[in-house]
Structure formats: structure tokens, C-alpha cells
């Protein structure tokens, strides 16, 4: 049994994983779904990391999944805990010393002009789930936006990048280029949108658990 640590993205919450959690526990795994302190204006990367560490407690065999902006937090755990695997899901892949506010220009991100929030994030998500999503969005008021990413190098931990073919927020071609540039890897791909844990939870659980036997 592995412990999957699911780290939500910017403005997100534990709710973002609510369709994936039963898929993983149904396969016999433990799941930790922390709420990052994004509404705390004094919280930075250290507080994000410590929140996740506290939520994990004494659990072991850790697979840390960082979705979107959660990819800035996921690698930080490797300095504190014996992480088995890092999975970056539809991610913002950071560079050492890079503040999140600089990531957009540094990667050449071109935005999603003309698309609604639903079209950017939730294409393919069941309508009843999309209707509920707005109630779970939180203000990203925390202080890490201008804070240099604290790691000097990527952790010495096996790392997978998993992108969604129908992601309109971070299109697949963009993600492939960034993964090659920043980690020197070819990402794995899955059907689904940016919020793939909401659009394709069963397929995502299959992919995540398949990584355990490689």
C-alpha cells in the first residue's frame, strides 16, 4: 500500500481531488489531501511544505502528486520526508530560485484569451461537478508569489510528468516543451482537461498506481 499525497493547485482546495480519492482508496492505498494555507497572507513556501508534512504524519511509502501550481510545493517534501515518487500533474514546473510570478514569462506562456474559466479548466468535467466547483475556489492571498523557489536543484527522487491531452489552460505542446527544457523528460499523457482529477478520475488512478510497479 502506498500513500498518495495530493497537492492542489492555485486557488484550489482538497475538494479538487474528491473524485480521485475513492478511486485510490478502492485500490487499497492511503490518501492524504492537505489544504494549503493559501488564504494566509503570511504563508510562503515553508508554510506550504510544513502544512503537508504535518498532514502526512507518520505515513510512509509516499507518492507526492502536485497538480498545476502544486508542482511548486510537491518537490519541497523530499528535503523532509522519504518520498518514493513525485508526480507533476498538468504542472507548473519550477526552476531553482524562480519566483512563481516569473514563471509565466520565463516559460513563454501565451495565455488563454477568449476562453471562459469553465473552458480553460473544466472541459469534459460532468456538468454537476462544474456547477459545484465555484463554491470551492479560494483566494490565493499567500506570500510565496514573489518568493524565490527555495531548492537549489531538483530533488534526487524519481519524477514523472503527466499532462492532459485536452488541457486548454496549459496545452500539451506547451507542457511538452517546458518538461523537456526544465527536467529533460518526455511527459506521459492522459485524456482529460486541466482538472483531470475531476474529468477522468478512474483513468488517472490507473496511471498513478501503474507508476508503483515500474
mmCIF file of N, CA and C in Angstrom, residues 85-209:
data_model
loop_
_atom_site.group_PDB
_atom_site.id
_atom_site.type_symbol
_atom_site.label_atom_id
_atom_site.label_comp_id
_atom_site.label_asym_id
_atom_site.label_seq_id
_atom_site.Cartn_x
_atom_site.Cartn_y
_atom_site.Cartn_z
ATOM 1 N N UNK A 85 8.207 8.803 -4.878
ATOM 2 C CA UNK A 85 7.973 9.253 -6.249
ATOM 3 C C UNK A 85 7.287 10.613 -6.211
ATOM 4 N N UNK A 86 7.686 11.494 -7.127
ATOM 5 C CA UNK A 86 6.999 12.759 -7.354
ATOM 6 C C UNK A 86 6.292 12.670 -8.699
ATOM 7 N N UNK A 87 5.016 13.038 -8.723
ATOM 8 C CA UNK A 87 4.256 13.107 -9.968
ATOM 9 C C UNK A 87 3.786 14.541 -10.137
ATOM 10 N N UNK A 88 4.180 15.165 -11.233
ATOM 11 C CA UNK A 88 3.753 16.520 -11.557
ATOM 12 C C UNK A 88 2.621 16.415 -12.568
ATOM 13 N N UNK A 89 1.438 16.850 -12.176
ATOM 14 C CA UNK A 89 0.220 16.650 -12.961
ATOM 15 C C UNK A 89 -0.234 17.978 -13.570
ATOM 16 N N UNK A 90 -0.347 18.026 -14.898
ATOM 17 C CA UNK A 90 -0.655 19.275 -15.619
ATOM 18 C C UNK A 90 0.068 20.440 -14.943
ATOM 19 N N UNK A 91 1.399 20.364 -14.828
ATOM 20 C CA UNK A 91 2.103 21.169 -13.827
ATOM 21 C C UNK A 91 2.676 22.491 -14.310
ATOM 22 N N UNK A 92 2.936 23.347 -13.320
ATOM 23 C CA UNK A 92 3.861 24.466 -13.436
ATOM 24 C C UNK A 92 5.189 23.957 -12.876
ATOM 25 N N UNK A 93 6.133 23.621 -13.731
ATOM 26 C CA UNK A 93 7.402 23.061 -13.283
ATOM 27 C C UNK A 93 8.345 24.209 -12.932
ATOM 28 N N UNK A 94 8.779 24.313 -11.668
ATOM 29 C CA UNK A 94 9.635 25.433 -11.273
ATOM 30 C C UNK A 94 11.106 25.183 -11.572
ATOM 31 N N UNK A 95 11.849 26.275 -11.582
ATOM 32 C CA UNK A 95 13.304 26.220 -11.616
ATOM 33 C C UNK A 95 13.849 26.729 -10.291
ATOM 34 N N UNK A 96 15.015 26.254 -9.873
ATOM 35 C CA UNK A 96 15.617 26.779 -8.643
ATOM 36 C C UNK A 96 15.705 28.297 -8.669
ATOM 37 N N UNK A 97 15.263 28.916 -7.573
ATOM 38 C CA UNK A 97 15.343 30.356 -7.430
ATOM 39 C C UNK A 97 14.288 31.152 -8.168
ATOM 40 N N UNK A 98 13.375 30.501 -8.851
ATOM 41 C CA UNK A 98 12.385 31.198 -9.670
ATOM 42 C C UNK A 98 11.133 31.546 -8.859
ATOM 43 N N UNK A 99 10.796 32.818 -8.718
ATOM 44 C CA UNK A 99 9.526 33.168 -8.096
ATOM 45 C C UNK A 99 8.365 32.769 -9.016
ATOM 46 N N UNK A 100 7.266 32.339 -8.453
ATOM 47 C CA UNK A 100 6.125 31.974 -9.298
ATOM 48 C C UNK A 100 5.679 33.073 -10.246
ATOM 49 N N UNK A 101 5.790 34.327 -9.817
ATOM 50 C CA UNK A 101 5.336 35.413 -10.691
ATOM 51 C C UNK A 101 6.150 35.483 -11.980
ATOM 52 N N UNK A 102 7.389 34.960 -11.971
ATOM 53 C CA UNK A 102 8.242 34.999 -13.159
ATOM 54 C C UNK A 102 8.052 33.793 -14.066
ATOM 55 N N UNK A 103 7.396 32.764 -13.558
ATOM 56 C CA UNK A 103 7.263 31.511 -14.307
ATOM 57 C C UNK A 103 6.602 31.730 -15.656
ATOM 58 N N UNK A 104 5.601 32.582 -15.696
ATOM 59 C CA UNK A 104 4.797 32.760 -16.908
ATOM 60 C C UNK A 104 5.633 33.320 -18.047
ATOM 61 N N UNK A 105 6.357 34.377 -17.792
ATOM 62 C CA UNK A 105 7.214 34.954 -18.829
ATOM 63 C C UNK A 105 8.390 34.034 -19.142
ATOM 64 N N UNK A 106 8.964 33.421 -18.114
ATOM 65 C CA UNK A 106 10.132 32.566 -18.325
ATOM 66 C C UNK A 106 9.830 31.357 -19.196
ATOM 67 N N UNK A 107 8.618 30.855 -19.120
ATOM 68 C CA UNK A 107 8.247 29.683 -19.918
ATOM 69 C C UNK A 107 7.645 30.058 -21.269
ATOM 70 N N UNK A 108 7.399 31.355 -21.491
ATOM 71 C CA UNK A 108 6.784 31.770 -22.746
ATOM 72 C C UNK A 108 5.314 31.465 -22.827
ATOM 73 N N UNK A 109 4.655 31.408 -21.663
ATOM 74 C CA UNK A 109 3.222 31.115 -21.649
ATOM 75 C C UNK A 109 2.453 32.233 -22.337
ATOM 76 N N UNK A 110 1.480 31.862 -23.184
ATOM 77 C CA UNK A 110 0.793 32.854 -24.009
ATOM 78 C C UNK A 110 -0.652 33.108 -23.589
ATOM 79 N N UNK A 111 -1.117 32.451 -22.544
ATOM 80 C CA UNK A 111 -2.451 32.731 -22.053
ATOM 81 C C UNK A 111 -3.552 32.030 -22.827
ATOM 82 N N UNK A 112 -4.777 32.308 -22.428
ATOM 83 C CA UNK A 112 -5.953 31.628 -22.995
ATOM 84 C C UNK A 112 -7.034 32.651 -23.323
ATOM 85 N N UNK A 113 -6.655 33.665 -24.048
ATOM 86 C CA UNK A 113 -7.584 34.733 -24.377
ATOM 87 C C UNK A 113 -8.808 34.198 -25.104
ATOM 88 N N UNK A 114 -9.977 34.659 -24.685
ATOM 89 C CA UNK A 114 -11.223 34.260 -25.339
ATOM 90 C C UNK A 114 -11.902 33.053 -24.738
ATOM 91 N N UNK A 115 -11.251 32.372 -23.805
ATOM 92 C CA UNK A 115 -11.848 31.204 -23.174
ATOM 93 C C UNK A 115 -12.387 31.564 -21.802
ATOM 94 N N UNK A 116 -13.560 31.056 -21.484
ATOM 95 C CA UNK A 116 -14.112 31.241 -20.151
ATOM 96 C C UNK A 116 -13.352 30.371 -19.161
ATOM 97 N N UNK A 117 -13.572 30.639 -17.879
ATOM 98 C CA UNK A 117 -12.926 29.816 -16.854
ATOM 99 C C UNK A 117 -13.324 28.354 -16.999
ATOM 100 N N UNK A 118 -14.598 28.111 -17.284
ATOM 101 C CA UNK A 118 -15.047 26.725 -17.466
ATOM 102 C C UNK A 118 -14.342 26.077 -18.645
ATOM 103 N N UNK A 119 -14.170 26.816 -19.743
ATOM 104 C CA UNK A 119 -13.497 26.261 -20.913
ATOM 105 C C UNK A 119 -12.014 26.023 -20.654
ATOM 106 N N UNK A 120 -11.384 26.868 -19.862
ATOM 107 C CA UNK A 120 -9.964 26.709 -19.566
ATOM 108 C C UNK A 120 -9.684 25.500 -18.687
ATOM 109 N N UNK A 121 -10.503 25.316 -17.669
ATOM 110 C CA UNK A 121 -10.175 24.356 -16.615
ATOM 111 C C UNK A 121 -11.034 23.092 -16.609
ATOM 112 N N UNK A 122 -12.289 23.178 -17.063
ATOM 113 C CA UNK A 122 -13.251 22.111 -16.766
ATOM 114 C C UNK A 122 -13.867 21.466 -17.998
ATOM 115 N N UNK A 123 -13.289 21.633 -19.171
ATOM 116 C CA UNK A 123 -13.849 20.966 -20.339
ATOM 117 C C UNK A 123 -13.817 19.453 -20.138
ATOM 118 N N UNK A 124 -14.976 18.824 -20.296
ATOM 119 C CA UNK A 124 -15.059 17.383 -20.103
ATOM 120 C C UNK A 124 -15.437 16.955 -18.705
ATOM 121 N N UNK A 125 -15.532 17.898 -17.758
ATOM 122 C CA UNK A 125 -15.953 17.578 -16.397
ATOM 123 C C UNK A 125 -17.477 17.521 -16.367
ATOM 124 N N UNK A 126 -18.072 16.542 -15.673
ATOM 125 C CA UNK A 126 -19.536 16.472 -15.608
ATOM 126 C C UNK A 126 -20.151 17.793 -15.161
ATOM 127 N N UNK A 127 -21.290 18.137 -15.759
ATOM 128 C CA UNK A 127 -21.907 19.439 -15.528
ATOM 129 C C UNK A 127 -22.209 19.685 -14.058
ATOM 130 N N UNK A 128 -22.637 18.640 -13.346
ATOM 131 C CA UNK A 128 -22.985 18.829 -11.943
ATOM 132 C C UNK A 128 -21.746 19.118 -11.089
ATOM 133 N N UNK A 129 -20.590 18.612 -11.512
ATOM 134 C CA UNK A 129 -19.343 18.886 -10.795
ATOM 135 C C UNK A 129 -18.882 20.308 -11.094
ATOM 136 N N UNK A 130 -18.986 20.726 -12.346
ATOM 137 C CA UNK A 130 -18.627 22.102 -12.712
ATOM 138 C C UNK A 130 -19.486 23.096 -11.935
ATOM 139 N N UNK A 131 -20.780 22.792 -11.800
ATOM 140 C CA UNK A 131 -21.684 23.694 -11.088
ATOM 141 C C UNK A 131 -21.281 23.867 -9.626
ATOM 142 N N UNK A 132 -20.631 22.862 -9.061
ATOM 143 C CA UNK A 132 -20.222 22.911 -7.658
ATOM 144 C C UNK A 132 -18.843 23.536 -7.473
ATOM 145 N N UNK A 133 -18.058 23.577 -8.531
ATOM 146 C CA UNK A 133 -16.645 23.945 -8.405
ATOM 147 C C UNK A 133 -16.440 25.342 -7.829
ATOM 148 N N UNK A 134 -17.251 26.293 -8.249
ATOM 149 C CA UNK A 134 -17.056 27.667 -7.805
ATOM 150 C C UNK A 134 -17.122 27.841 -6.305
ATOM 151 N N UNK A 135 -17.886 26.979 -5.641
ATOM 152 C CA UNK A 135 -18.019 27.080 -4.185
ATOM 153 C C UNK A 135 -16.757 26.652 -3.456
ATOM 154 N N UNK A 136 -15.815 26.049 -4.170
ATOM 155 C CA UNK A 136 -14.607 25.523 -3.538
ATOM 156 C C UNK A 136 -13.345 26.270 -3.949
ATOM 157 N N UNK A 137 -13.487 27.317 -4.752
ATOM 158 C CA UNK A 137 -12.340 28.141 -5.122
ATOM 159 C C UNK A 137 -11.999 29.053 -3.951
ATOM 160 N N UNK A 138 -10.708 29.163 -3.639
ATOM 161 C CA UNK A 138 -10.251 30.013 -2.531
ATOM 162 C C UNK A 138 -9.308 31.093 -3.049
ATOM 163 N N UNK A 139 -9.234 32.190 -2.330
ATOM 164 C CA UNK A 139 -8.352 33.278 -2.719
ATOM 165 C C UNK A 139 -6.896 32.897 -2.470
ATOM 166 N N UNK A 140 -6.063 33.061 -3.492
ATOM 167 C CA UNK A 140 -4.629 32.816 -3.363
ATOM 168 C C UNK A 140 -3.984 34.111 -2.891
ATOM 169 N N UNK A 141 -4.002 34.322 -1.576
ATOM 170 C CA UNK A 141 -3.502 35.567 -0.998
ATOM 171 C C UNK A 141 -2.146 35.395 -0.326
ATOM 172 N N UNK A 142 -1.597 34.206 -0.348
ATOM 173 C CA UNK A 142 -0.364 33.880 0.363
ATOM 174 C C UNK A 142 0.837 34.606 -0.243
ATOM 175 N N UNK A 143 1.976 34.546 0.469
ATOM 176 C CA UNK A 143 3.102 35.435 0.168
ATOM 177 C C UNK A 143 4.161 34.840 -0.755
ATOM 178 N N UNK A 144 3.983 33.604 -1.201
ATOM 179 C CA UNK A 144 5.053 32.947 -1.963
ATOM 180 C C UNK A 144 5.179 33.448 -3.398
ATOM 181 N N UNK A 145 4.233 34.207 -3.881
ATOM 182 C CA UNK A 145 4.196 34.611 -5.288
ATOM 183 C C UNK A 145 5.497 35.286 -5.732
ATOM 184 N N UNK A 146 6.058 36.113 -4.835
ATOM 185 C CA UNK A 146 7.301 36.823 -5.150
ATOM 186 C C UNK A 146 8.528 36.170 -4.520
ATOM 187 N N UNK A 147 8.347 35.005 -3.937
ATOM 188 C CA UNK A 147 9.421 34.341 -3.199
ATOM 189 C C UNK A 147 10.203 33.396 -4.113
ATOM 190 N N UNK A 148 11.514 33.493 -4.174
ATOM 191 C CA UNK A 148 12.283 32.553 -4.990
ATOM 192 C C UNK A 148 12.031 31.111 -4.543
ATOM 193 N N UNK A 149 11.835 30.240 -5.524
ATOM 194 C CA UNK A 149 11.648 28.825 -5.177
ATOM 195 C C UNK A 149 12.896 28.345 -4.447
ATOM 196 N N UNK A 150 12.756 27.719 -3.266
ATOM 197 C CA UNK A 150 13.895 27.571 -2.359
ATOM 198 C C UNK A 150 14.887 26.454 -2.677
ATOM 199 N N UNK A 151 14.565 25.520 -3.547
ATOM 200 C CA UNK A 151 15.512 24.430 -3.803
ATOM 201 C C UNK A 151 16.625 24.895 -4.739
ATOM 202 N N UNK A 152 17.828 24.381 -4.492
ATOM 203 C CA UNK A 152 18.972 24.707 -5.348
ATOM 204 C C UNK A 152 19.066 23.785 -6.551
ATOM 205 N N UNK A 153 18.397 22.641 -6.474
ATOM 206 C CA UNK A 153 18.371 21.677 -7.578
ATOM 207 C C UNK A 153 17.154 20.791 -7.395
ATOM 208 N N UNK A 154 16.778 20.110 -8.455
ATOM 209 C CA UNK A 154 15.640 19.198 -8.354
ATOM 210 C C UNK A 154 16.002 18.044 -7.415
ATOM 211 N N UNK A 155 15.086 17.587 -6.573
ATOM 212 C CA UNK A 155 15.404 16.502 -5.631
ATOM 213 C C UNK A 155 15.828 15.221 -6.344
ATOM 214 N N UNK A 156 16.655 14.455 -5.684
ATOM 215 C CA UNK A 156 17.106 13.170 -6.209
ATOM 216 C C UNK A 156 16.039 12.119 -5.909
ATOM 217 N N UNK A 157 14.893 12.293 -6.532
ATOM 218 C CA UNK A 157 13.726 11.435 -6.355
ATOM 219 C C UNK A 157 13.147 11.163 -7.744
ATOM 220 N N UNK A 158 12.786 9.928 -8.063
ATOM 221 C CA UNK A 158 12.142 9.673 -9.354
ATOM 222 C C UNK A 158 10.952 10.612 -9.559
ATOM 223 N N UNK A 159 10.886 11.205 -10.740
ATOM 224 C CA UNK A 159 9.857 12.199 -11.017
ATOM 225 C C UNK A 159 9.177 11.888 -12.344
ATOM 226 N N UNK A 160 7.849 11.914 -12.340
ATOM 227 C CA UNK A 160 7.057 11.740 -13.546
ATOM 228 C C UNK A 160 6.302 13.027 -13.831
ATOM 229 N N UNK A 161 6.194 13.363 -15.104
ATOM 230 C CA UNK A 161 5.345 14.469 -15.531
ATOM 231 C C UNK A 161 4.192 13.874 -16.316
ATOM 232 N N UNK A 162 2.972 14.184 -15.889
ATOM 233 C CA UNK A 162 1.772 13.640 -16.520
ATOM 234 C C UNK A 162 0.901 14.809 -16.971
ATOM 235 N N UNK A 163 0.696 14.905 -18.273
ATOM 236 C CA UNK A 163 -0.083 16.013 -18.827
ATOM 237 C C UNK A 163 -1.390 15.490 -19.414
ATOM 238 N N UNK A 164 -2.333 16.407 -19.605
ATOM 239 C CA UNK A 164 -3.650 16.040 -20.135
ATOM 240 C C UNK A 164 -3.772 16.522 -21.576
ATOM 241 N N UNK A 165 -4.178 15.627 -22.445
ATOM 242 C CA UNK A 165 -4.203 15.934 -23.886
ATOM 243 C C UNK A 165 -5.184 17.048 -24.234
ATOM 244 N N UNK A 166 -6.248 17.197 -23.444
ATOM 245 C CA UNK A 166 -7.278 18.193 -23.744
ATOM 246 C C UNK A 166 -7.174 19.425 -22.853
ATOM 247 N N UNK A 167 -6.034 19.609 -22.213
ATOM 248 C CA UNK A 167 -5.812 20.756 -21.331
ATOM 249 C C UNK A 167 -5.774 22.036 -22.172
ATOM 250 N N UNK A 168 -6.707 22.937 -21.911
ATOM 251 C CA UNK A 168 -6.738 24.201 -22.640
ATOM 252 C C UNK A 168 -5.992 25.309 -21.908
ATOM 253 N N UNK A 169 -5.758 25.136 -20.630
ATOM 254 C CA UNK A 169 -5.037 26.138 -19.848
ATOM 255 C C UNK A 169 -3.535 26.026 -20.097
ATOM 256 N N UNK A 170 -2.994 24.810 -19.981
ATOM 257 C CA UNK A 170 -1.612 24.522 -20.330
ATOM 258 C C UNK A 170 -1.621 23.489 -21.461
ATOM 259 N N UNK A 171 -1.720 23.923 -22.707
ATOM 260 C CA UNK A 171 -1.825 22.979 -23.823
ATOM 261 C C UNK A 171 -0.668 21.983 -23.865
ATOM 262 N N UNK A 172 -0.942 20.831 -24.449
ATOM 263 C CA UNK A 172 0.013 19.729 -24.420
ATOM 264 C C UNK A 172 1.352 20.107 -25.057
ATOM 265 N N UNK A 173 1.337 20.829 -26.161
ATOM 266 C CA UNK A 173 2.602 21.207 -26.807
ATOM 267 C C UNK A 173 3.445 22.092 -25.879
ATOM 268 N N UNK A 174 2.792 23.006 -25.196
ATOM 269 C CA UNK A 174 3.480 23.873 -24.232
ATOM 270 C C UNK A 174 4.078 23.041 -23.107
ATOM 271 N N UNK A 175 3.314 22.107 -22.576
ATOM 272 C CA UNK A 175 3.782 21.288 -21.463
ATOM 273 C C UNK A 175 4.949 20.392 -21.881
ATOM 274 N N UNK A 176 4.887 19.848 -23.078
ATOM 275 C CA UNK A 176 5.993 19.016 -23.560
ATOM 276 C C UNK A 176 7.280 19.845 -23.631
ATOM 277 N N UNK A 177 7.184 21.060 -24.130
ATOM 278 C CA UNK A 177 8.363 21.910 -24.261
ATOM 279 C C UNK A 177 8.936 22.274 -22.891
ATOM 280 N N UNK A 178 8.088 22.637 -21.958
ATOM 281 C CA UNK A 178 8.563 23.025 -20.634
ATOM 282 C C UNK A 178 9.173 21.829 -19.911
ATOM 283 N N UNK A 179 8.551 20.658 -20.020
ATOM 284 C CA UNK A 179 9.104 19.461 -19.366
ATOM 285 C C UNK A 179 10.476 19.107 -19.924
ATOM 286 N N UNK A 180 10.634 19.232 -21.221
ATOM 287 C CA UNK A 180 11.939 18.954 -21.834
ATOM 288 C C UNK A 180 12.981 19.972 -21.400
ATOM 289 N N UNK A 181 12.586 21.238 -21.352
ATOM 290 C CA UNK A 181 13.520 22.314 -21.012
ATOM 291 C C UNK A 181 13.939 22.258 -19.550
ATOM 292 N N UNK A 182 13.004 21.971 -18.666
ATOM 293 C CA UNK A 182 13.286 22.109 -17.239
ATOM 294 C C UNK A 182 13.696 20.806 -16.558
ATOM 295 N N UNK A 183 13.204 19.682 -17.053
ATOM 296 C CA UNK A 183 13.558 18.407 -16.427
ATOM 297 C C UNK A 183 14.207 17.423 -17.394
ATOM 298 N N UNK A 184 14.255 17.768 -18.674
ATOM 299 C CA UNK A 184 14.850 16.874 -19.652
ATOM 300 C C UNK A 184 14.077 15.590 -19.843
ATOM 301 N N UNK A 185 12.739 15.670 -19.712
ATOM 302 C CA UNK A 185 11.911 14.469 -19.817
ATOM 303 C C UNK A 185 10.831 14.659 -20.869
ATOM 304 N N UNK A 186 10.350 13.526 -21.379
ATOM 305 C CA UNK A 186 9.156 13.490 -22.222
ATOM 306 C C UNK A 186 7.991 13.127 -21.312
ATOM 307 N N UNK A 187 6.979 13.986 -21.178
ATOM 308 C CA UNK A 187 5.902 13.688 -20.244
ATOM 309 C C UNK A 187 5.028 12.541 -20.715
ATOM 310 N N UNK A 188 4.444 11.854 -19.757
ATOM 311 C CA UNK A 188 3.377 10.910 -20.067
ATOM 312 C C UNK A 188 2.100 11.699 -20.320
ATOM 313 N N UNK A 189 1.149 11.077 -21.022
ATOM 314 C CA UNK A 189 -0.070 11.791 -21.399
ATOM 315 C C UNK A 189 -1.305 10.964 -21.066
ATOM 316 N N UNK A 190 -2.383 11.686 -20.755
ATOM 317 C CA UNK A 190 -3.644 11.071 -20.394
ATOM 318 C C UNK A 190 -4.762 11.900 -20.992
ATOM 319 N N UNK A 191 -5.893 11.275 -21.304
ATOM 320 C CA UNK A 191 -7.058 12.031 -21.741
ATOM 321 C C UNK A 191 -7.557 12.896 -20.588
ATOM 322 N N UNK A 192 -8.138 14.029 -20.917
ATOM 323 C CA UNK A 192 -8.708 14.875 -19.881
ATOM 324 C C UNK A 192 -8.292 16.321 -20.011
ATOM 325 N N UNK A 193 -8.831 17.141 -19.109
ATOM 326 C CA UNK A 193 -8.614 18.583 -19.116
ATOM 327 C C UNK A 193 -7.607 18.975 -18.036
ATOM 328 N N UNK A 194 -7.452 20.274 -17.814
ATOM 329 C CA UNK A 194 -6.518 20.722 -16.780
ATOM 330 C C UNK A 194 -6.878 20.127 -15.427
ATOM 331 N N UNK A 195 -8.159 20.067 -15.142
ATOM 332 C CA UNK A 195 -8.637 19.456 -13.896
ATOM 333 C C UNK A 195 -8.917 17.978 -14.129
ATOM 334 N N UNK A 196 -7.885 17.243 -14.520
ATOM 335 C CA UNK A 196 -8.072 15.849 -14.937
ATOM 336 C C UNK A 196 -8.560 14.966 -13.800
ATOM 337 N N UNK A 197 -8.280 15.316 -12.563
ATOM 338 C CA UNK A 197 -8.791 14.537 -11.436
ATOM 339 C C UNK A 197 -10.310 14.631 -11.336
ATOM 340 N N UNK A 198 -10.878 15.675 -11.917
ATOM 341 C CA UNK A 198 -12.334 15.814 -11.954
ATOM 342 C C UNK A 198 -12.929 15.237 -13.226
ATOM 343 N N UNK A 199 -12.195 15.304 -14.332
ATOM 344 C CA UNK A 199 -12.751 14.835 -15.607
ATOM 345 C C UNK A 199 -12.537 13.345 -15.838
ATOM 346 N N UNK A 200 -11.395 12.791 -15.396
ATOM 347 C CA UNK A 200 -11.044 11.393 -15.676
ATOM 348 C C UNK A 200 -10.426 10.737 -14.439
ATOM 349 N N UNK A 201 -11.155 10.666 -13.333
ATOM 350 C CA UNK A 201 -10.557 10.139 -12.095
ATOM 351 C C UNK A 201 -10.161 8.674 -12.166
ATOM 352 N N UNK A 202 -10.931 7.857 -12.853
ATOM 353 C CA UNK A 202 -10.597 6.433 -12.928
ATOM 354 C C UNK A 202 -9.323 6.217 -13.722
ATOM 355 N N UNK A 203 -9.240 6.864 -14.869
ATOM 356 C CA UNK A 203 -8.041 6.730 -15.692
ATOM 357 C C UNK A 203 -6.815 7.303 -14.978
ATOM 358 N N UNK A 204 -7.002 8.392 -14.250
ATOM 359 C CA UNK A 204 -5.878 8.974 -13.514
ATOM 360 C C UNK A 204 -5.409 8.036 -12.413
ATOM 361 N N UNK A 205 -6.331 7.426 -11.699
ATOM 362 C CA UNK A 205 -5.949 6.457 -10.665
ATOM 363 C C UNK A 205 -5.198 5.284 -11.281
ATOM 364 N N UNK A 206 -5.635 4.837 -12.455
ATOM 365 C CA UNK A 206 -4.932 3.747 -13.132
ATOM 366 C C UNK A 206 -3.492 4.143 -13.443
ATOM 367 N N UNK A 207 -3.292 5.369 -13.928
ATOM 368 C CA UNK A 207 -1.952 5.825 -14.262
ATOM 369 C C UNK A 207 -1.074 5.945 -13.013
ATOM 370 N N UNK A 208 -1.624 6.541 -11.975
ATOM 371 C CA UNK A 208 -0.832 6.757 -10.766
ATOM 372 C C UNK A 208 -0.428 5.436 -10.132
ATOM 373 N N UNK A 209 -1.322 4.492 -10.074
ATOM 374 C CA UNK A 209 -0.981 3.208 -9.454
ATOM 375 C C UNK A 209 -0.059 2.390 -10.355
#
